[in-house]
Short mmCIF file of C-alpha atoms in Angstrom, two decimals:
data_model
loop_
_atom_site.label_atom_id
_atom_site.label_comp_id
_atom_site.label_asym_id
_atom_site.label_seq_id
_atom_site.Cartn_x
_atom_site.Cartn_y
_atom_site.Cartn_z
CA MET O 11 -110.57 -135.18 -54.46
CA LYS O 12 -107.14 -133.80 -55.29
CA VAL O 13 -106.53 -130.04 -55.01
CA LEU O 14 -104.69 -128.80 -58.11
CA ASN O 15 -104.21 -125.21 -57.01
CA TYR O 16 -105.18 -122.87 -54.19
CA MET O 17 -104.97 -119.25 -53.13
CA GLU O 18 -105.58 -117.10 -50.07
CA LEU O 19 -106.19 -113.38 -49.91
CA LYS O 20 -106.55 -111.19 -46.80
CA ILE O 21 -108.16 -107.78 -47.11
CA PRO O 22 -109.52 -105.15 -44.74
CA SER O 23 -113.31 -104.83 -44.80
CA LYS O 24 -113.31 -101.65 -46.86
CA ALA O 25 -115.89 -101.13 -49.61
CA GLN O 26 -113.20 -100.46 -52.22
CA ASN O 27 -111.77 -103.96 -51.65
CA GLU O 28 -114.95 -105.69 -52.82
CA ALA O 29 -114.05 -105.13 -56.49
CA PHE O 30 -110.46 -106.24 -55.87
CA ALA O 31 -111.61 -109.50 -54.25
CA ARG O 32 -114.02 -110.17 -57.13
CA VAL O 33 -111.33 -109.62 -59.79
CA ALA O 34 -108.69 -111.60 -57.87
CA VAL O 35 -110.98 -114.64 -57.67
CA ALA O 36 -111.85 -114.30 -61.36
CA ALA O 37 -108.14 -114.25 -62.24
CA PHE O 38 -107.57 -117.37 -60.12
CA VAL O 39 -110.45 -119.24 -61.79
CA ALA O 40 -109.34 -118.14 -65.29
CA GLN O 41 -106.80 -120.99 -65.43
CA LEU O 42 -109.74 -123.37 -65.99
CA ASP O 43 -110.84 -121.43 -69.08
CA PRO O 44 -114.40 -120.90 -67.84
CA THR O 45 -117.11 -119.35 -69.99
CA LEU O 46 -117.88 -115.67 -69.59
CA ASP O 47 -121.14 -116.63 -67.85
CA GLU O 48 -119.30 -118.86 -65.36
CA VAL O 49 -116.81 -116.09 -64.52
CA THR O 50 -119.61 -113.54 -64.14
CA GLU O 51 -121.55 -115.84 -61.82
CA ILE O 52 -118.50 -116.51 -59.63
CA LYS O 53 -117.59 -112.81 -59.49
CA THR O 54 -121.16 -111.90 -58.51
CA ALA O 55 -121.32 -114.53 -55.76
CA VAL O 56 -117.94 -113.40 -54.35
CA SER O 57 -119.09 -109.78 -54.50
CA GLU O 58 -122.22 -110.62 -52.49
CA ALA O 59 -120.28 -112.59 -49.85
CA VAL O 60 -117.61 -109.90 -49.42
CA THR O 61 -120.23 -107.15 -49.30
CA ASN O 62 -122.08 -109.06 -46.57
CA SER O 63 -118.88 -109.14 -44.52
CA ILE O 64 -118.26 -105.42 -45.05
CA ILE O 65 -121.83 -104.30 -44.31
CA HIS O 66 -123.00 -106.79 -41.69
CA ALA O 67 -120.02 -108.44 -39.97
CA TYR O 68 -118.07 -105.37 -39.03
CA GLU O 69 -120.71 -102.65 -39.40
CA ASP O 70 -118.93 -99.36 -38.63
CA LYS O 71 -115.42 -100.72 -38.02
CA ILE O 72 -112.71 -102.26 -40.17
CA GLY O 73 -111.98 -105.94 -39.74
CA GLU O 74 -110.29 -108.68 -41.75
CA ILE O 75 -111.82 -110.73 -44.56
CA ILE O 76 -110.10 -113.84 -45.84
CA ILE O 77 -110.89 -115.22 -49.28
CA LYS O 78 -109.66 -118.73 -50.04
CA GLY O 79 -109.91 -120.51 -53.36
CA LYS O 80 -109.29 -124.11 -54.37
CA ILE O 81 -109.40 -125.80 -57.72
CA TYR O 82 -110.04 -129.54 -57.67
CA GLU O 83 -109.02 -132.07 -60.31
CA ASN O 84 -112.61 -132.42 -61.54
CA TYR O 85 -112.86 -128.70 -62.45
CA VAL O 86 -114.74 -127.81 -59.29
CA VAL O 87 -113.90 -124.43 -57.77
CA GLU O 88 -114.36 -123.82 -54.04
CA ILE O 89 -114.39 -120.26 -52.73
CA GLU O 90 -114.52 -119.40 -49.02
CA VAL O 91 -115.21 -115.91 -47.69
CA ILE O 92 -114.43 -115.71 -43.97
CA ASP O 93 -114.88 -112.86 -41.54
CA PHE O 94 -114.35 -112.53 -37.80
CA GLY O 95 -117.20 -110.14 -37.19
CA LYS O 96 -120.39 -110.31 -35.18
CA GLY O 97 -121.74 -113.51 -36.75
CA ILE O 98 -125.27 -114.41 -37.81
CA GLU O 99 -127.80 -115.31 -35.12
CA ASP O 100 -130.08 -117.37 -37.38
CA VAL O 101 -128.42 -118.52 -40.60
CA GLU O 102 -131.56 -120.15 -42.00
CA LEU O 103 -133.55 -116.94 -41.52
CA ALA O 104 -130.72 -114.86 -43.03
CA ARG O 105 -130.77 -117.10 -46.13
CA GLN O 106 -134.44 -116.37 -46.81
CA PRO O 107 -135.06 -114.12 -49.84
CA LEU O 108 -135.68 -110.48 -48.91
CA PHE O 109 -134.55 -110.91 -45.30
CA THR O 110 -132.38 -108.01 -44.17
CA THR O 111 -131.20 -106.66 -40.84
CA LYS O 112 -130.60 -103.24 -42.41
CA PRO O 113 -133.83 -102.09 -44.08
CA ASP O 114 -132.90 -98.47 -43.30
CA GLN O 115 -129.89 -98.83 -45.63
CA GLU O 116 -132.07 -100.04 -48.51
CA ARG O 117 -130.47 -103.50 -48.42
CA SER O 118 -132.40 -105.92 -50.65
CA GLY O 119 -131.89 -109.05 -48.57
CA MET O 120 -131.00 -111.05 -51.68
CA GLY O 121 -127.28 -111.71 -51.07
CA PHE O 122 -127.52 -115.38 -50.10
CA THR O 123 -130.21 -115.98 -52.74
CA VAL O 124 -127.88 -114.58 -55.42
CA MET O 125 -125.02 -116.75 -54.16
CA GLU O 126 -127.23 -119.86 -54.23
CA THR O 127 -128.49 -119.03 -57.71
CA PHE O 128 -125.08 -118.50 -59.29
CA MET O 129 -123.11 -121.23 -57.52
CA ASP O 130 -123.76 -124.99 -57.50
CA LYS O 131 -123.56 -125.31 -53.73
CA LEU O 132 -123.54 -122.86 -50.83
CA GLU O 133 -122.69 -123.57 -47.18
CA VAL O 134 -122.92 -120.93 -44.46
CA THR O 135 -121.58 -121.45 -40.96
CA SER O 136 -121.60 -118.73 -38.34
CA GLU O 137 -121.10 -118.20 -34.65
CA VAL O 138 -122.34 -115.08 -32.89
CA GLY O 139 -119.40 -112.99 -31.75
CA LYS O 140 -116.88 -115.07 -33.73
CA GLY O 141 -117.71 -114.62 -37.41
CA THR O 142 -119.03 -116.27 -40.54
CA CYS O 143 -117.72 -118.57 -43.24
CA VAL O 144 -119.42 -118.76 -46.64
CA ARG O 145 -118.28 -121.73 -48.78
CA MET O 146 -119.32 -121.77 -52.40
CA PHE O 147 -118.73 -124.43 -55.05
CA LYS O 148 -119.03 -124.25 -58.81
CA ALA O 149 -118.32 -126.94 -61.39
CA ILE O 150 -116.68 -125.45 -64.47
CA LYS O 151 -117.89 -127.14 -67.64
CA LYS O 152 -115.05 -128.25 -69.91
CA ARG O 153 -115.47 -127.56 -73.59
CA LYS O 154 -116.37 -130.58 -75.70
CA SER O 155 -114.01 -129.33 -78.39
CA GLU O 156 -111.11 -130.21 -76.11
CA GLY O 157 -112.15 -133.86 -76.23
CA VAL O 158 -111.85 -134.23 -72.47
CA GLU O 159 -114.53 -135.97 -70.44
CA ILE O 160 -114.63 -134.58 -66.93
CA GLU O 161 -116.69 -136.24 -64.23
CA GLN O 162 -118.55 -133.47 -62.45
CA GLY O 163 -118.83 -133.74 -58.69
CA PHE O 164 -117.94 -132.05 -55.48
CA PRO O 165 -114.95 -132.75 -53.24
CA GLY O 166 -115.29 -134.89 -50.17
CA GLY O 167 -118.59 -136.40 -51.25
CA ILE O 168 -120.36 -133.04 -51.05
CA ASP O 169 -123.64 -133.17 -52.96
CA LYS O 170 -125.57 -130.30 -54.42
#
């Protein structure tokens, strides 16, 4: 699958940068003319992933978060949120609804569930002591009024 455009953003893991990351990704995706719902879903998923890095990966210190975006020729958007924090011991457990390692901070434990709900595909890889990478994919629906038929699918043979 051919990449039509890409971007990379590096930010410190400060709470005020969560909104910036969300808006930057939305601006990048805007070139595909997504619906308001599609933009909102992408922004929410990015917000959850970046917040996880801020709250869980680095805890009480500032680290680096990298956000990468790719747009493929079939109107599929890939967003990666990467941190170099403490990592996740059990990714499958962390992806369970309501699971949280910070119940004292009133964390809902719904971050990964929200990402999975709003994106078409979610991949999470993590190594304890090295960090976490969250890869999210969303197929942007082209408007029928444009008269363009777009084959939906994910790059590299990735299935939902």
